[in-house]
Coordinates of C-alpha atoms and ligand atoms in Angstrom, one line a residue:
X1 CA -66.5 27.1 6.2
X2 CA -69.8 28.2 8.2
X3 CA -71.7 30.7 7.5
X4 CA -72.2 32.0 4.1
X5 CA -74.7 35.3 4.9
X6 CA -75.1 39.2 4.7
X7 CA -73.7 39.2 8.5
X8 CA -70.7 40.9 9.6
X9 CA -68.2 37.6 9.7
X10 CA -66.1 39.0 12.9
X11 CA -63.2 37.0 12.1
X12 CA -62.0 39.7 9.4
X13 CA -61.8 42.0 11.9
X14 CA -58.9 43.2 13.9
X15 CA -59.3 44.5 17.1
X16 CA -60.0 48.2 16.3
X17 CA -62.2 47.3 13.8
X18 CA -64.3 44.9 16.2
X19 CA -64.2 48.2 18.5
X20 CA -66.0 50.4 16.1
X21 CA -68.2 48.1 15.1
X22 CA -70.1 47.0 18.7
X23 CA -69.7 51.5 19.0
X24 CA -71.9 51.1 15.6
X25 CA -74.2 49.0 17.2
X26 CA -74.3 51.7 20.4
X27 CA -71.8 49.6 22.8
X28 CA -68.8 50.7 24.8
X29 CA -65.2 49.8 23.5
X30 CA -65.0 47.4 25.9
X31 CA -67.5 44.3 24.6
X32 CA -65.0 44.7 21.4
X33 CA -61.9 43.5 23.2
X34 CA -64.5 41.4 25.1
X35 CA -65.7 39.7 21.7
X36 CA -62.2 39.2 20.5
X37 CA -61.1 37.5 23.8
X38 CA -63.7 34.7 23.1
X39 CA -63.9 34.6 19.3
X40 CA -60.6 32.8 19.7
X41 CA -60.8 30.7 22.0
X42 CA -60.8 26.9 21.0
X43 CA -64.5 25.3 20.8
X44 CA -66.0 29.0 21.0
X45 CA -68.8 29.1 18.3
X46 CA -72.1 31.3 19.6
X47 CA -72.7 34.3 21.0
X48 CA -74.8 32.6 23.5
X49 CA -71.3 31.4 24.8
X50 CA -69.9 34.2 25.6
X51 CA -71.7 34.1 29.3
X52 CA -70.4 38.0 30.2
X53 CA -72.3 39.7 27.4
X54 CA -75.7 40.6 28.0
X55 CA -78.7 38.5 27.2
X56 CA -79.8 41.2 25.1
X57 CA -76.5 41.8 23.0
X58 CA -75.7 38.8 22.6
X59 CA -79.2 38.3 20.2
X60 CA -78.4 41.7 18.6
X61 CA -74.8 40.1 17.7
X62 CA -76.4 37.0 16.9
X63 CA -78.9 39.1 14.4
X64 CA -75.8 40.9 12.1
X65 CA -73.0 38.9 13.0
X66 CA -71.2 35.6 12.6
X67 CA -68.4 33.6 13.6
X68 CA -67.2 31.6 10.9
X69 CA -64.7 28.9 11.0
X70 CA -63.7 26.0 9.0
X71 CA -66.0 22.9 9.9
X72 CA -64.1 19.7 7.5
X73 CA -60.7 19.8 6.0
X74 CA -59.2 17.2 3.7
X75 CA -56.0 15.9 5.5
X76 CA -53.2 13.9 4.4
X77 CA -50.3 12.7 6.8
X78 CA -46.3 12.6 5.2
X79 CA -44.3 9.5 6.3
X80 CA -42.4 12.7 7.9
X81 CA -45.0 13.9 9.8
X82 CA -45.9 17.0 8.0
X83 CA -50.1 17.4 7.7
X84 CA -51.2 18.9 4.4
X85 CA -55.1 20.7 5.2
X86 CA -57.3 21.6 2.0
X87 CA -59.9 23.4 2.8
X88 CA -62.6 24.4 0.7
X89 CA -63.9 27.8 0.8
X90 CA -67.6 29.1 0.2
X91 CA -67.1 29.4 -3.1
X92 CA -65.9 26.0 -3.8
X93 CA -62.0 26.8 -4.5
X94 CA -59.5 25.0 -2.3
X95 CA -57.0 26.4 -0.5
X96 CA -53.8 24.1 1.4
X97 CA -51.8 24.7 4.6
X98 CA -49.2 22.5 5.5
X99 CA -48.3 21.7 9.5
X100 CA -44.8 20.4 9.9
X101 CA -44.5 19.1 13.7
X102 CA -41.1 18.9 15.3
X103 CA -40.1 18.1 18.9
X104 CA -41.6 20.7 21.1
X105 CA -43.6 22.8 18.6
X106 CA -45.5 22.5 15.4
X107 CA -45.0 24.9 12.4
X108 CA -47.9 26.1 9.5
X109 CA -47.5 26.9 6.3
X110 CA -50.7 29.4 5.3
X111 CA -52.0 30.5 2.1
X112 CA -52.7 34.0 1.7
X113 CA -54.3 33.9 -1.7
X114 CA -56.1 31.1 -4.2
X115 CA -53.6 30.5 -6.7
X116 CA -51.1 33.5 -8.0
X117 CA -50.3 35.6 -10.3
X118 CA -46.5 35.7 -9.9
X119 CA -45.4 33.3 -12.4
X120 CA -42.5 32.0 -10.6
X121 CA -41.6 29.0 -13.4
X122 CA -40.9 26.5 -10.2
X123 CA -44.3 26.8 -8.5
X124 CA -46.9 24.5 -8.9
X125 CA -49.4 27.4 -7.7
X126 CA -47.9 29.7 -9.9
X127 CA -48.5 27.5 -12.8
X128 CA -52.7 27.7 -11.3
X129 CA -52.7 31.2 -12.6
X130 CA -54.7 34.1 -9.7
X131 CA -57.7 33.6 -9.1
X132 CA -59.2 35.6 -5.5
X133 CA -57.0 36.7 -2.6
X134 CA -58.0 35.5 0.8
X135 CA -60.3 37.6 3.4
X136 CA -58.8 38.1 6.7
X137 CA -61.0 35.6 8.3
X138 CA -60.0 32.9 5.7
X139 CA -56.3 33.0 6.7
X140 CA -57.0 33.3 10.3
X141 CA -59.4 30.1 10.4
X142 CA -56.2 28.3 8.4
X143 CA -54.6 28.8 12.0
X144 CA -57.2 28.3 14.5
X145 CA -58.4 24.6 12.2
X146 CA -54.6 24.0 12.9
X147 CA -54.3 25.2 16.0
X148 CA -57.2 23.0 17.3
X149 CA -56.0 20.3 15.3
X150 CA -52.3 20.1 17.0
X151 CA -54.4 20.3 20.3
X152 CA -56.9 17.0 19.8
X153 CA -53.9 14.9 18.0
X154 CA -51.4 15.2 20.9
X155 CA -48.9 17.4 18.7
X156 CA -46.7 20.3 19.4
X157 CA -48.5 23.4 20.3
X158 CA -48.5 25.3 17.0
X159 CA -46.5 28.4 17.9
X160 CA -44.9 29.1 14.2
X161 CA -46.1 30.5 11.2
X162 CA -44.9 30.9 7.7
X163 CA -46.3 32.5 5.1
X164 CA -45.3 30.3 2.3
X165 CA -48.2 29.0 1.1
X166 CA -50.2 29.3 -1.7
X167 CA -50.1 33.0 -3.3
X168 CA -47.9 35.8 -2.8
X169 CA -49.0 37.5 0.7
X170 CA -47.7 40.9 0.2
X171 CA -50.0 40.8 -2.8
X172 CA -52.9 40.5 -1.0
X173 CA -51.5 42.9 1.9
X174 CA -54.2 45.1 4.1
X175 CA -56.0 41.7 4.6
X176 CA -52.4 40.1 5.5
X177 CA -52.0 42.9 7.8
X178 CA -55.4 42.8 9.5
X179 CA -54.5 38.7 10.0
X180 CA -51.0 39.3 11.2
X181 CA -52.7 42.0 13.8
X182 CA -55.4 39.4 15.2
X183 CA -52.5 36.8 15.3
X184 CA -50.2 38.6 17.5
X185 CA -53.0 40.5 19.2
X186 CA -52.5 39.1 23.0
X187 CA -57.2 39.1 23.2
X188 CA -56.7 37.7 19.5
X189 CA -54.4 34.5 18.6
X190 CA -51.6 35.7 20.9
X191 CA -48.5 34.5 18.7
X192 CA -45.4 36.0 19.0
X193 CA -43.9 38.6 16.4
X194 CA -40.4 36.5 16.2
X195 CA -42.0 33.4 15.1
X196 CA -44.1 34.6 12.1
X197 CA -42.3 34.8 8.9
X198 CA -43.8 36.6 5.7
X199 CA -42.3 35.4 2.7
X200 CA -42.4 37.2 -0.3
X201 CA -41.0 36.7 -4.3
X202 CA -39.6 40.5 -4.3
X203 CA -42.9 43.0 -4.1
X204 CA -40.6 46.0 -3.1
X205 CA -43.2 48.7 -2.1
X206 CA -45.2 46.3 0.1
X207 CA -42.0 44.8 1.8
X208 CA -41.1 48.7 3.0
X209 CA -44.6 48.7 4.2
X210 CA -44.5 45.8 5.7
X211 CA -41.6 46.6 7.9
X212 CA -42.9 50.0 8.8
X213 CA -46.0 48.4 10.2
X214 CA -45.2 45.3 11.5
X215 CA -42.3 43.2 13.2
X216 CA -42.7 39.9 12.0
X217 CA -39.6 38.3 9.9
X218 CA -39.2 38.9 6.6
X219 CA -37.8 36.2 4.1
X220 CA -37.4 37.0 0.2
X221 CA -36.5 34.7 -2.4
X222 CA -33.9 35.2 -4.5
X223 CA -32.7 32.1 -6.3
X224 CA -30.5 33.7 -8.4
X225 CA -27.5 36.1 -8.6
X226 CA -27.8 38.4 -12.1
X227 CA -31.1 39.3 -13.3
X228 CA -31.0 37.3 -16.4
X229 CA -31.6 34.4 -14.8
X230 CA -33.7 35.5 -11.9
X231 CA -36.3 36.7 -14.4
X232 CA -37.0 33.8 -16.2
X233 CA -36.9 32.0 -13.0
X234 CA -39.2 34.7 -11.5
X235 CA -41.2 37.4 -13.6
X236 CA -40.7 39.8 -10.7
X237 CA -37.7 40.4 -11.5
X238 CA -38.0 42.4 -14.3
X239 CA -40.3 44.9 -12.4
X240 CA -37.8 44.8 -9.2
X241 CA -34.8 43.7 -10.2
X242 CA -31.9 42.1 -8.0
X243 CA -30.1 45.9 -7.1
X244 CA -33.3 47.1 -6.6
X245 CA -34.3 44.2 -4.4
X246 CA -31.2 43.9 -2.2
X247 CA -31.2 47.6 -1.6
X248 CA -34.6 47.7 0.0
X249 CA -33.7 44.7 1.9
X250 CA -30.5 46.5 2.9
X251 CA -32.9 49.8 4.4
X252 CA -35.4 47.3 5.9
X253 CA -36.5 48.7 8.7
X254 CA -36.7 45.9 11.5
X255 CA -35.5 45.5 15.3
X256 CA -32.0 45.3 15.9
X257 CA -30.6 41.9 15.7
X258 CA -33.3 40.9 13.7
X259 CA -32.3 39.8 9.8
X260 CA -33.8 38.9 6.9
X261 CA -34.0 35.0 5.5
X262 CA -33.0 34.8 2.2
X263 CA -34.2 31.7 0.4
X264 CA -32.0 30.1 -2.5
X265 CA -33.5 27.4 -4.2
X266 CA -30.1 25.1 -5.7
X267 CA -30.7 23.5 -9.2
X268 CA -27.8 22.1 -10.8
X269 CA -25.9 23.7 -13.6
X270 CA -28.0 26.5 -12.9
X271 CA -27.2 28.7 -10.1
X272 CA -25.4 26.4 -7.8
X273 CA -21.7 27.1 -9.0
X274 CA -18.5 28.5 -7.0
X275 CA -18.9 31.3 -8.5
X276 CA -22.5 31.6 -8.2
X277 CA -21.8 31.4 -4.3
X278 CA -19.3 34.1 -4.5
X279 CA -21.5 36.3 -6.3
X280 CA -24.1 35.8 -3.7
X281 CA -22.3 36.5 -0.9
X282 CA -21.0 39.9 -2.6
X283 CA -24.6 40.6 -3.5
X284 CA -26.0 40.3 0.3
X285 CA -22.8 41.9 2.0
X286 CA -24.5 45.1 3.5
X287 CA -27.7 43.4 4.5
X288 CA -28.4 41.8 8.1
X289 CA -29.1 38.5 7.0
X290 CA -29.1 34.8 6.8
X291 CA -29.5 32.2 4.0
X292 CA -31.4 29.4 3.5
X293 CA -30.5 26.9 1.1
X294 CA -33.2 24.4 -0.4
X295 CA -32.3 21.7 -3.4
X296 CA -35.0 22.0 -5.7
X297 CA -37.2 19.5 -5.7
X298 CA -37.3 18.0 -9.4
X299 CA -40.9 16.8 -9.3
X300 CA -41.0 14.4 -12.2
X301 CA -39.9 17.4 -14.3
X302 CA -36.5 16.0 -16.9
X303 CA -34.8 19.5 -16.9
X304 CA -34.5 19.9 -13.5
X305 CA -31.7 18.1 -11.6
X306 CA -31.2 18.4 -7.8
X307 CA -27.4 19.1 -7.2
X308 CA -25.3 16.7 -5.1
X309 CA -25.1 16.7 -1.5
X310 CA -21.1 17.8 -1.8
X311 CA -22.3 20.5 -4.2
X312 CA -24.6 22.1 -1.8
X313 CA -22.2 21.5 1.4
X314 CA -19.9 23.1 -0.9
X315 CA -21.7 26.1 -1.7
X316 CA -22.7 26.7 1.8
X317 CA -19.2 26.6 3.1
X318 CA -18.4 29.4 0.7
X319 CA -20.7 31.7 2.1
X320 CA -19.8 30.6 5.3
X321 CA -16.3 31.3 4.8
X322 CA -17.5 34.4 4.0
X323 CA -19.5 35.3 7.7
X324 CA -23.3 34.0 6.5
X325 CA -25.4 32.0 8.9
X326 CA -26.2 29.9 6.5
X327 CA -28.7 26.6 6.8
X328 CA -29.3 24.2 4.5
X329 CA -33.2 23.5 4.6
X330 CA -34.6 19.8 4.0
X331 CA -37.9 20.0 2.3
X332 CA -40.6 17.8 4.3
X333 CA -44.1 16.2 2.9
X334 CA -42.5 15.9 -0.6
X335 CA -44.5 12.6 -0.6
X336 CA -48.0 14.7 -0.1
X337 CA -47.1 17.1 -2.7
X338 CA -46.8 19.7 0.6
X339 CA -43.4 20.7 0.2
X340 CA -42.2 24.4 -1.3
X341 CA -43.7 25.2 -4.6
X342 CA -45.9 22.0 -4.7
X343 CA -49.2 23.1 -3.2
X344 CA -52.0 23.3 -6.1
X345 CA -55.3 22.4 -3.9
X346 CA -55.8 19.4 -6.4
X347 CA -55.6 15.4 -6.3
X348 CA -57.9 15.7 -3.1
X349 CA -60.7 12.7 -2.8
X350 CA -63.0 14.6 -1.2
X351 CA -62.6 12.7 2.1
X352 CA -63.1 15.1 4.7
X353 CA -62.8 15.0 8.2
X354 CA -64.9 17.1 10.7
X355 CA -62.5 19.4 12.6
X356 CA -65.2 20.5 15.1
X357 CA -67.0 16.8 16.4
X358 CA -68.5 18.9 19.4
X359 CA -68.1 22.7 21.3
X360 CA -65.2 22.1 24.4
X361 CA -66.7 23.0 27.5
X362 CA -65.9 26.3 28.6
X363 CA -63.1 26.9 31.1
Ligands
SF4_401 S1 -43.3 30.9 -5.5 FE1 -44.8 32.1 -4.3 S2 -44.9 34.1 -5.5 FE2 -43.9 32.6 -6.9 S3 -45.7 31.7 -8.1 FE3 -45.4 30.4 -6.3 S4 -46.8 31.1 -4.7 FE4 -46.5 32.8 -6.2

């Protein structure tokens, strides 16, 4: 990622904050929403680029401010398609984003910390331990490497974003927020509110937050129905257990017709009974929502035994006998170690590949 400096990187900064900061360097408003327009657009890397800024404030910029943006990625392609990215950051830890194209669109996973302190027992990253949340300007380049990348390869515009990558991103929230405010900023990456999800383990103060102050989907997983077994599967629990949980999600404050995406990872013997499945759908009857339901992927691991395909059809048709949307979710790049729970930003070669050969001419 270019550059490591004192300068102000303007990639952590939302629009607002680009505002005040060419005020602190005795500009109008303006040249901020100027600035933003071309900081994100594909192949845009100088100041001396940006041809409607003055001669003369485009060397002060150039003086205390940078661009940055990730220059190489390590990138492995699934038999399915999916793209897993590791990019490594300034100070040498490695961070992955996974880009699942599908017909007429391309969807990325992003990591929102390095590693994470949540402990979930199923997670590879979880098992990494915490060590730094993201900047702002680290999970926004994740996008625009992506972005540029689905552009050059002939994929699917990338118009989706999920944020279930590596860490917990209501952990690391006021730099989530500041992203998710240049992402759907119209000057900034323009994407639309409906198709970014934040995904969260069961932070409860952060998700209230998080619906007071933005619109994007929410998805929690749950994985469990009673609290014994959701807090040895998730150590959350035991701060915000499942009542707890459910009834925030049931106050959630989000735009009609919009609902929350509960995950609900199957193991077998575990939580994927009848009655499990009855329980659930008591559990989430006064919240707007829909379920997803994911087979655990065993990953070498003895213990841990994916149910049967009848099993999970059967567990879905309970809850959808009892009025849940209900989809049952295949898991892609499980061959990259890219699927859910699997990213650890290990096992790379150190092959990289340049993302940015040469600056696109300017439209
Ligand atoms: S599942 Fe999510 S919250 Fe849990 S340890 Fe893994 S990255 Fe963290």
């Amino acid at each position: 990622m270019t550059p490591a400096s004192s300068k102000t990187d303007l990639k952590n900064l939302t629009q607002e904050q680009l505002i005040n900061y060419v005020e602190s360097l005795g500009q109008p408003a303006f040249r901020g929403r100027q600035i933003l327009a071309w900081i994100y657009r594909p192949g845009i890397t100088e100041f001396e680029q940006m041809t409607d800024l003055a001669k003369v404030f485009r060397a002060v910029l150039a003086q205390h401010a940078t661009i940055s943006r990730f220059d190489e990625a390590m990138v492995e392609v699934s038999a399915d398609g999916a793209v897993k990215f590791g990019f490594r950051l300034q100070d040498g830890a490695i961070i992955e984003s996974v880009m699942i194209p599908e017909e007429d669109r391309s969807t990325l996973c992003v990591s929102s910390q390095v590693g994470c302190a949540m402990g979930c027992t199923f997670c590879v990253t979880g098992s990494m331990g915490f060590q730094r949340n993201l900047t702002t300007a680290e999970i926004i380049n994740q996008v625009c490497a992506v972005r540029d990348w689905c552009l050059n390869h002939d994929l699917p515009p990338l118009t989706n974003l999920v944020f279930m990558g590596m860490g917990e991103p209501l952990a690391n929230f006021e730099n989530l927020l500041d992203a998710l405010s240049i992402l759907t900023e119209q000057r900034g990456l323009d994407f639309s509110n409906r198709r970014i999800t934040v995904s969260t383990c069961g932070l409860v103060p952060q998700m209230k937050e998080l619906g007071e102050r933005t619109d994007v989907n929410l998805a929690v997983s749950l994985h469990a129905v009673n609290d014994t077994l959701r807090s040895s599967m998730m150590p959350i629990n035991k701060r915000y257990p499942i009542a707890q949980l459910v009834e925030t999600c049931k106050n959630y404050r989000q735009k009609a017709r919009k609902r929350i995406m509960f995950e609900y990872t199957l193991l077998e013997g575990v939580n994927d009974s009848d009655a499990d499945a009855l329980q659930l759908a008591q559990i989430l009857c006064q919240v707007p929502c829909k379920i997803n339901l994911l087979a655990v992927n065993p990953a070498g691991d003895d213990a841990v035994r994916s149910p049967s395909k009848e099993r999970i059809l059967q567990f879905q048709k309970i809850l959808r006998d009892n009025g849940y949307t209900v989809f049952i979710r295949t898991s892609r790049g499980e061959d990259i170690s890219a699927a859910c729970g699997q990213l650890a930003g290990k096992g790379w070669d150190e092959a990289k590949v340049q993302l940015n050969p040469a600056s696109q001419p300017l439209s």
